[in-house]
Coordinates of N, CA and C in Angstrom, one line a residue:
M1 N 42.9 -9.4 21.3 CA 43.6 -9.6 20.2 C 45.2 -10.0 20.9
L2 N 45.2 -9.6 21.2 CA 46.5 -10.0 21.5 C 47.3 -11.0 22.0
L3 N 45.9 -11.6 23.1 CA 45.6 -13.3 23.3 C 45.4 -14.0 21.8
R4 N 45.0 -13.7 20.8 CA 44.8 -14.3 18.9 C 46.1 -14.3 18.9
I5 N 47.8 -13.0 19.2 CA 48.5 -13.1 18.7 C 49.1 -14.2 19.5
L6 N 49.1 -14.5 20.7 CA 49.9 -15.5 21.4 C 49.7 -17.0 20.9
D7 N 48.6 -16.7 20.8 CA 47.9 -18.1 20.9 C 48.7 -18.7 18.9
R8 N 48.2 -17.5 18.2 CA 49.3 -17.9 16.9 C 50.9 -18.4 16.9
L9 N 51.0 -17.3 18.2 CA 53.2 -17.7 17.7 C 53.5 -18.8 19.0
E10 N 52.7 -19.7 19.9 CA 52.7 -20.8 20.6 C 52.5 -22.2 19.4
E11 N 51.4 -22.2 18.1 CA 51.4 -22.9 17.8 C 52.3 -22.8 16.1
I12 N 52.3 -21.5 15.8 CA 53.3 -21.2 14.8 C 54.8 -22.2 15.4
L13 N 55.5 -21.8 16.0 CA 56.9 -22.5 16.8 C 56.6 -23.7 17.6
I14 N 55.4 -24.0 17.9 CA 56.0 -25.8 17.6 C 55.1 -26.7 17.1
A15 N 54.9 -25.9 15.8 CA 54.8 -26.7 14.2 C 55.6 -26.9 13.9
T16 N 56.7 -24.8 13.7 CA 57.7 -24.5 12.7 C 59.1 -25.5 13.8
L17 N 58.6 -25.7 14.6 CA 60.3 -26.9 15.9 C 59.9 -28.1 15.1
M18 N 59.1 -28.4 15.4 CA 58.1 -30.8 15.6 C 58.9 -30.5 13.2
A19 N 58.5 -30.0 12.5 CA 58.8 -29.8 10.9 C 60.1 -29.8 10.9
L20 N 61.1 -29.4 11.8 CA 62.1 -28.8 11.7 C 62.8 -29.9 11.8
A21 N 62.3 -30.7 12.9 CA 63.4 -31.0 13.7 C 62.8 -32.6 12.9
T22 N 62.4 -33.4 12.8 CA 61.1 -33.5 11.8 C 62.8 -33.7 9.8
T23 N 62.7 -32.8 9.5 CA 63.3 -32.6 8.4 C 65.1 -33.2 8.8
I24 N 65.6 -32.7 10.0 CA 66.9 -32.7 10.0 C 67.0 -34.4 10.7
I25 N 65.5 -34.8 11.3 CA 65.8 -36.3 11.0 C 66.3 -37.2 10.5
F26 N 65.2 -36.7 9.0 CA 65.8 -37.6 8.1 C 66.4 -37.4 7.3
I27 N 67.4 -36.0 7.0 CA 68.3 -35.6 6.1 C 69.8 -36.4 6.9
A28 N 69.4 -36.2 8.1 CA 70.4 -37.0 8.6 C 71.1 -38.4 8.3
V29 N 69.6 -39.5 8.9 CA 69.3 -40.6 8.5 C 69.5 -41.1 7.3
M30 N 69.4 -40.0 6.1 CA 69.1 -40.2 4.9 C 70.9 -40.4 4.8
H31 N 71.5 -39.5 5.0 CA 72.7 -39.2 5.0 C 73.8 -40.3 5.4
R32 N 72.7 -40.6 7.0 CA 73.9 -42.0 7.2 C 74.3 -42.9 6.0
Y33 N 72.8 -43.3 6.1 CA 72.9 -44.0 4.8 C 73.7 -44.2 3.7
L34 N 73.1 -43.5 2.5 CA 73.9 -43.1 1.4 C 75.1 -42.6 1.0
V35 N 76.0 -42.5 2.4 CA 77.2 -42.4 2.4 C 78.1 -43.6 2.0
G36 N 77.4 -44.6 2.6 CA 77.6 -46.0 2.3 C 77.3 -46.2 0.8
V37 N 76.6 -45.8 0.6 CA 77.1 -45.9 -1.3 C 78.3 -46.1 -1.9
P38 N 79.1 -46.6 -2.0 CA 80.2 -46.0 -3.9 C 80.3 -44.8 -3.9
F39 N 79.1 -44.3 -5.0 CA 79.7 -43.3 -5.3 C 78.9 -41.9 -5.5
L40 N 78.6 -42.5 -4.3 CA 77.9 -41.5 -2.9 C 79.1 -41.0 -1.6
Y41 N 80.0 -41.5 -1.7 CA 80.9 -41.3 -0.7 C 81.7 -40.7 -1.1
P42 N 82.0 -40.1 -2.1 CA 83.3 -38.8 -1.6 C 82.1 -37.0 -2.2
I43 N 81.3 -37.3 -2.6 CA 80.3 -36.2 -2.3 C 79.4 -36.2 -1.1
L44 N 79.0 -37.6 0.0 CA 78.1 -37.0 1.4 C 79.5 -37.2 2.6
F45 N 80.3 -38.2 2.4 CA 81.8 -37.7 3.8 C 82.0 -36.7 4.1
P46 N 82.6 -35.5 3.5 CA 83.2 -34.4 4.2 C 81.4 -34.1 4.6
I47 N 80.5 -33.2 4.6 CA 79.3 -33.0 4.8 C 79.5 -33.8 6.6
N48 N 79.5 -33.0 8.0 CA 79.4 -33.2 8.9 C 77.7 -32.5 9.6
L49 N 77.3 -34.1 9.7 CA 76.1 -33.4 10.6 C 75.9 -34.6 12.4
S50 N 76.6 -34.2 12.6 CA 77.2 -34.7 14.1 C 75.9 -33.7 14.7
W51 N 75.9 -32.6 14.4 CA 75.0 -31.4 15.9 C 74.2 -31.7 15.5
A52 N 73.4 -32.9 14.6 CA 72.3 -32.8 14.7 C 71.0 -33.5 14.9
Q53 N 71.6 -34.7 16.2 CA 70.8 -35.7 16.5 C 70.4 -33.8 17.7
E54 N 71.6 -33.5 18.1 CA 72.0 -32.5 20.0 C 70.7 -31.4 18.9
L55 N 70.5 -31.2 18.0 CA 69.9 -29.8 17.5 C 68.2 -30.2 17.9
C56 N 68.3 -31.7 17.5 CA 66.2 -32.0 17.0 C 66.3 -32.2 18.6
I57 N 67.4 -33.1 19.8 CA 66.6 -33.3 21.3 C 66.9 -31.7 21.5
Y58 N 67.3 -30.7 21.6 CA 66.3 -28.9 22.0 C 65.8 -29.0 21.3
M59 N 65.0 -28.9 20.5 CA 64.1 -29.1 19.6 C 62.7 -29.3 20.5
F60 N 62.9 -30.9 20.3 CA 61.9 -31.6 21.0 C 61.5 -31.5 22.3
V61 N 62.9 -30.7 23.1 CA 62.2 -30.4 24.3 C 61.9 -29.1 24.2
W62 N 61.6 -28.5 23.8 CA 61.1 -26.3 23.5 C 59.4 -26.9 23.1
V63 N 59.6 -27.4 21.9 CA 58.1 -28.4 21.4 C 57.1 -28.6 22.4
A64 N 57.8 -29.9 23.8 CA 57.0 -30.3 25.0 C 56.6 -29.3 25.1
K65 N 57.6 -28.2 26.4 CA 57.4 -27.4 27.1 C 56.5 -26.4 26.9
F66 N 56.0 -25.6 25.6 CA 55.6 -24.6 24.8 C 54.3 -26.1 24.8
G67 N 54.3 -27.1 24.8 CA 53.1 -27.9 23.6 C 52.6 -28.5 25.1
A68 N 53.0 -28.2 26.1 CA 52.2 -28.8 27.5 C 51.0 -27.4 28.1
A69 N 51.7 -25.7 27.5 CA 51.4 -24.8 27.7 C 49.6 -24.9 26.7
Y70 N 50.4 -25.8 25.8 CA 49.0 -25.5 24.3 C 47.7 -26.3 25.0
G71 N 48.6 -27.6 25.6 CA 47.4 -28.2 26.2 C 46.8 -28.4 27.0
V72 N 47.2 -26.8 27.5 CA 46.1 -26.8 28.9 C 45.1 -25.3 28.4
R73 N 45.8 -24.6 27.7 CA 44.4 -24.1 26.6 C 43.5 -24.6 25.8
T74 N 44.1 -26.1 25.6 CA 42.5 -26.4 23.8 C 42.2 -27.9 25.3
G75 N 42.8 -27.8 26.4 CA 42.0 -28.8 27.1 C 41.9 -30.2 26.6
I76 N 43.7 -30.7 26.1 CA 44.2 -31.7 25.6 C 44.5 -32.8 26.7
H77 N 45.5 -32.3 27.4 CA 45.9 -33.1 29.1 C 44.7 -33.8 29.1
V78 N 45.0 -34.7 30.2 CA 44.6 -36.7 30.1 C 44.2 -35.9 31.6
G79 N 42.7 -35.8 32.1 CA 42.7 -35.5 33.8 C 41.3 -37.0 34.4
V80 N 41.3 -37.2 35.3 CA 41.1 -38.3 36.0 C 40.3 -37.1 36.6
D81 N 38.7 -37.4 36.6 CA 38.0 -36.2 37.2 C 36.8 -36.9 37.6
V82 N 37.1 -38.3 37.8 CA 34.9 -38.9 38.3 C 35.0 -38.8 39.5
V83 N 35.5 -38.3 40.4 CA 35.2 -38.2 41.5 C 34.6 -37.0 41.8
V84 N 35.7 -35.7 40.6 CA 35.4 -34.5 40.8 C 33.7 -33.6 39.9
N85 N 33.5 -34.1 38.7 CA 32.2 -34.9 38.6 C 31.1 -35.1 39.5
Q86 N 31.2 -36.3 40.1 CA 30.2 -36.1 41.1 C 29.7 -35.3 41.9
L87 N 30.4 -34.7 42.4 CA 30.3 -33.3 43.3 C 29.3 -32.5 42.8
R88 N 28.3 -32.0 44.0 CA 27.4 -30.7 43.8 C 27.9 -29.8 42.3
S89 N 27.2 -28.4 42.3 CA 27.8 -27.6 41.7 C 28.5 -26.9 42.5
P90 N 28.6 -26.5 43.8 CA 29.4 -25.0 44.9 C 30.6 -26.2 44.8
W91 N 31.1 -27.5 45.6 CA 31.7 -28.1 45.1 C 32.8 -28.9 44.6
R92 N 32.4 -28.5 43.5 CA 32.7 -28.6 41.8 C 33.8 -27.7 41.2
N93 N 33.0 -27.0 41.1 CA 33.2 -25.7 41.0 C 35.0 -25.2 42.8
A94 N 35.0 -24.8 43.4 CA 35.2 -24.7 43.8 C 36.5 -25.8 44.2
V95 N 36.3 -27.4 43.4 CA 37.8 -27.7 43.2 C 38.7 -27.7 42.3
V96 N 38.0 -27.6 41.0 CA 38.0 -26.9 39.4 C 39.4 -26.1 40.3
L97 N 38.2 -24.8 39.6 CA 39.7 -23.5 41.1 C 40.6 -23.7 41.5
F98 N 40.2 -24.9 42.4 CA 41.5 -25.2 43.7 C 42.7 -26.0 42.3
G99 N 42.5 -26.7 41.3 CA 43.3 -27.5 41.1 C 43.7 -26.1 39.6
L100 N 42.9 -26.0 39.2 CA 44.0 -25.1 38.2 C 44.9 -24.1 38.4
F101 N 44.3 -23.3 40.5 CA 45.2 -23.0 40.7 C 46.8 -23.4 41.4
C102 N 46.4 -25.0 41.6 CA 47.1 -25.6 42.2 C 48.4 -25.9 41.0
G103 N 48.0 -25.9 39.4 CA 48.1 -26.7 38.1 C 48.8 -24.8 38.3
A104 N 48.6 -24.0 38.7 CA 49.2 -22.3 37.8 C 50.9 -21.8 39.0
F105 N 50.0 -22.6 39.9 CA 51.0 -22.4 41.3 C 52.1 -23.1 41.1
F106 N 51.9 -24.2 40.8 CA 53.4 -25.0 40.1 C 54.4 -24.7 39.3
T107 N 53.5 -24.7 38.1 CA 54.3 -23.5 37.1 C 55.7 -22.5 37.2
A108 N 54.6 -21.4 37.3 CA 55.6 -20.3 38.0 C 56.1 -21.1 39.4
V109 N 55.9 -22.0 40.4 CA 57.7 -22.6 41.1 C 58.6 -23.1 39.7
I110 N 58.2 -23.5 38.9 CA 59.3 -24.5 38.2 C 60.1 -23.2 37.5
G111 N 58.6 -22.2 36.8 CA 59.7 -21.5 36.1 C 61.1 -19.8 37.1
T112 N 60.1 -19.9 37.9 CA 61.1 -18.9 38.6 C 62.6 -19.9 39.5
M113 N 62.9 -21.1 39.2 CA 63.2 -21.6 39.6 C 63.9 -22.0 38.2
G114 N 63.3 -21.9 37.3 CA 64.1 -22.4 36.4 C 64.7 -20.5 35.6
A115 N 63.9 -20.0 35.4 CA 65.1 -18.6 36.1 C 66.7 -18.7 36.0
K116 N 66.0 -19.3 37.3 CA 67.7 -18.5 38.1 C 68.0 -19.7 37.6
F117 N 67.5 -20.7 37.0 CA 68.9 -21.7 36.6 C 69.2 -20.4 35.7
V118 N 68.6 -20.3 34.6 CA 69.3 -20.2 34.0 C 70.2 -18.5 33.4
W119 N 69.3 -17.6 34.7 CA 69.9 -16.7 35.3 C 71.9 -17.1 35.3
G120 N 71.5 -18.0 36.4 CA 73.2 -18.5 36.8 C 74.1 -19.3 35.5
L121 N 73.4 -19.3 34.3 CA 73.9 -20.2 33.2 C 74.7 -19.0 32.5
M122 N 74.2 -17.9 32.3 CA 74.2 -17.2 31.8 C 75.8 -15.9 32.0
H123 N 75.5 -16.4 33.1 CA 77.1 -15.7 34.0 C 78.5 -17.4 33.8
T124 N 78.3 -18.3 33.3 CA 79.3 -19.0 32.7 C 79.9 -18.6 31.2
D125 N 80.5 -19.3 31.0 CA 80.6 -20.1 29.4 C 80.0 -21.8 28.7
Q126 N 79.6 -22.0 29.8 CA 79.1 -23.4 29.1 C 79.1 -23.0 28.1
V127 N 78.6 -24.2 26.8 CA 78.5 -24.4 26.0 C 77.7 -25.4 25.5
S128 N 76.3 -25.9 24.6 CA 76.3 -27.4 24.3 C 78.0 -28.7 23.4
P129 N 77.4 -29.6 23.3 CA 79.0 -30.2 22.7 C 78.9 -30.1 21.4
D130 N 77.5 -30.3 21.1 CA 78.0 -30.0 19.3 C 77.5 -29.0 18.4
L131 N 76.6 -28.0 19.4 CA 76.3 -26.6 18.9 C 77.2 -26.1 18.8
E132 N 78.2 -25.7 20.1 CA 78.6 -25.2 21.0 C 77.8 -23.2 20.7
I133 N 76.6 -23.9 21.5 CA 75.6 -22.8 21.5 C 75.5 -22.4 22.9
P134 N 75.7 -21.2 23.4 CA 74.8 -21.1 25.0 C 74.2 -22.4 25.9
S135 N 74.6 -22.8 26.7 CA 73.9 -24.0 27.4 C 72.6 -22.7 28.0
W136 N 72.7 -22.2 28.8 CA 71.2 -20.9 29.0 C 70.5 -20.6 27.1
F137 N 71.2 -20.0 26.8 CA 69.9 -20.7 25.2 C 68.9 -22.2 25.2
V138 N 69.8 -23.0 25.9 CA 69.0 -24.1 25.4 C 68.1 -25.0 27.0
Y139 N 68.7 -24.2 27.9 CA 67.3 -24.0 29.0 C 66.4 -23.3 29.3
L140 N 67.2 -22.4 28.0 CA 65.7 -21.1 28.2 C 64.2 -20.9 27.9
C141 N 64.2 -22.3 27.5 CA 62.7 -22.9 27.5 C 61.9 -23.1 28.9
I142 N 62.4 -24.0 29.4 CA 61.9 -24.3 31.0 C 60.5 -23.0 31.9
P143 N 62.4 -22.1 31.5 CA 61.1 -20.6 32.0 C 60.1 -19.9 31.6
L144 N 60.5 -19.7 30.7 CA 59.2 -19.2 29.3 C 58.3 -20.3 29.4
G145 N 58.4 -21.4 28.6 CA 57.7 -22.5 28.6 C 56.4 -22.1 29.9
S146 N 57.3 -23.0 31.1 CA 56.6 -22.7 32.4 C 55.8 -22.0 33.3
Y147 N 56.0 -19.7 32.6 CA 55.5 -19.2 32.7 C 54.4 -19.2 31.7
L148 N 54.6 -19.2 30.1 CA 53.5 -19.6 29.8 C 52.0 -20.8 30.1
M149 N 52.5 -21.8 30.4 CA 51.3 -22.8 30.7 C 50.9 -21.7 31.6
C150 N 51.9 -21.3 32.9 CA 51.0 -20.5 34.4 C 50.3 -19.6 33.7
F151 N 50.3 -19.3 33.0 CA 49.9 -18.1 32.5 C 48.2 -18.8 32.5
R152 N 47.9 -19.7 30.8 CA 47.2 -20.7 30.7 C 46.0 -21.3 32.0
F153 N 46.4 -21.7 32.8 CA 46.2 -22.6 33.8 C 45.2 -21.5 34.4
L154 N 46.2 -19.6 34.7 CA 45.5 -19.3 35.4 C 44.0 -18.3 34.2
Q155 N 44.5 -18.7 32.7 CA 43.7 -18.2 31.6 C 42.1 -18.6 31.8
V156 N 42.2 -20.1 31.9 CA 41.7 -21.4 32.4 C 40.7 -21.3 33.5
A157 N 41.4 -21.5 34.9 CA 40.5 -20.8 36.0 C 39.9 -19.7 35.4
Y158 N 40.2 -18.4 34.8 CA 39.0 -17.3 34.9 C 37.7 -17.4 33.6
G159 N 37.8 -18.2 32.6 CA 37.4 -18.3 31.9 C 36.4 -19.2 32.6
Y160 N 36.2 -20.6 33.3 CA 35.8 -21.3 34.4 C 35.0 -20.8 35.0
W161 N 35.6 -19.3 36.3 CA 35.6 -19.3 36.6 C 34.1 -17.8 36.4
R162 N 33.8 -17.7 35.0 CA 33.0 -17.0 33.6 C 32.1 -17.4 33.0
T163 N 32.7 -18.2 33.0 CA 31.6 -19.7 32.1 C 31.3 -20.6 32.9
G164 N 31.7 -21.1 33.3 CA 31.8 -22.7 34.0 C 31.7 -23.8 32.8
E165 N 32.5 -23.9 31.8 CA 33.6 -23.9 31.3 C 34.4 -24.4 31.1
L166 N 35.1 -25.7 31.1 CA 36.8 -26.0 31.0 C 36.5 -26.5 29.8
P167 N 38.1 -26.1 28.9 CA 38.4 -26.3 27.6 C 38.2 -27.8 27.3
H168 N 37.1 -28.5 26.4 CA 37.2 -29.1 25.9 C 37.2 -29.3 24.4
H169 N 38.7 -30.9 24.7 CA 39.3 -31.0 23.0 C 38.9 -32.6 22.6
D170 N 37.3 -32.4 21.3 CA 36.9 -33.5 20.9 C 37.9 -34.3 20.1
H171 N 38.4 -35.7 20.4 CA 39.6 -35.9 19.5 C 38.9 -36.2 18.0
A172 N 37.5 -36.0 17.6 CA 37.1 -37.0 16.5 C 37.3 -35.8 15.4
H173 N 37.3 -34.2 15.8 CA 37.2 -33.1 15.3 C 38.4 -33.0 15.2
V174 N 38.5 -32.8 13.4 CA 40.1 -32.2 12.4 C 39.2 -31.0 11.8
E175 N 40.4 -30.0 12.6 CA 40.1 -29.3 12.0 C 39.8 -29.0 10.7
G176 N 39.7 -27.8 9.3 CA 39.2 -27.6 8.3 C 38.6 -29.1 7.7
V177 N 38.3 -30.5 8.3 CA 37.5 -31.1 7.5 C 36.3 -30.9 7.8
E178 N 35.8 -30.9 6.6 CA 33.5 -30.9 7.6 C 33.3 -32.7 7.4
V179 N 32.5 -33.1 8.2 CA 31.9 -34.3 8.2 C 30.2 -34.4 7.8
E180 N 30.1 -35.1 7.1 CA 28.5 -35.3 6.7 C 28.1 -35.7 7.2
E181 N 26.5 -35.6 7.8 CA 25.5 -35.9 9.4 C 25.6 -37.7 8.8
P182 N 25.5 -38.2 9.7 CA 25.0 -39.7 9.1 C 24.1 -40.1 9.0
G183 N 23.8 -41.4 8.1 CA 22.6 -42.1 7.6 C 22.4 -41.3 5.9
V184 N 23.5 -39.9 5.5 CA 23.3 -39.0 4.7 C 24.6 -39.8 3.4
G185 N 24.2 -40.6 3.0 CA 25.2 -40.5 1.6 C 25.9 -39.0 0.7
A186 N 26.5 -40.4 -0.5 CA 27.4 -39.0 -0.9 C 26.5 -38.0 -1.6
A187 N 25.1 -39.1 -2.5 CA 24.2 -38.5 -2.9 C 22.9 -37.8 -2.3
G188 N 23.4 -37.2 -1.3 CA 22.5 -36.8 -0.1 C 21.1 -38.0 -0.4
V189 N 21.0 -38.6 0.1 CA 20.2 -39.3 0.2 C 19.8 -40.4 1.8
T190 N 19.1 -40.1 2.9 CA 18.9 -40.9 4.0 C 18.3 -42.5 3.9
R191 N 19.4 -43.1 4.8 CA 19.1 -44.2 4.0 C 18.5 -44.9 4.9

């Protein structure tokens, strides 16, 4: 139950930040071009959107950190496993688990270093240039995203240890879209 809640929160955060960033950038670009239209100039010129680019950069950094954890959970990261797939079962299992534990260790180290960095920033008055939000909040995505990614590596390792299966993403599958059987037309007649 808690894992499903975490999965949904992760997906909602990624989708929301991407949608908001895209919308904000679209509005900022339209504003930039429409302010050049003479009759719109008096209306649009007083609106200050200089903060939009900075906010969108921060949003995409957060999306990247949490998207990396999502990628571990769903198996969409690129992996070179030609040699690993040639190994026999006990050695293959050991190498896969070693790789997953290395990923967990690396992301735990990055998360810890990021947490120390954020902790140090919390005791300063540093703010972002345009938005003037505390810098520690901007960098908070490093420990949060890294620790979530570490958890996802451990989750995948546990699942692999129990079932021998890694998460696999089917690039041809689109959620919510049904695929017809090959050779069956719209009328249901086999060709």
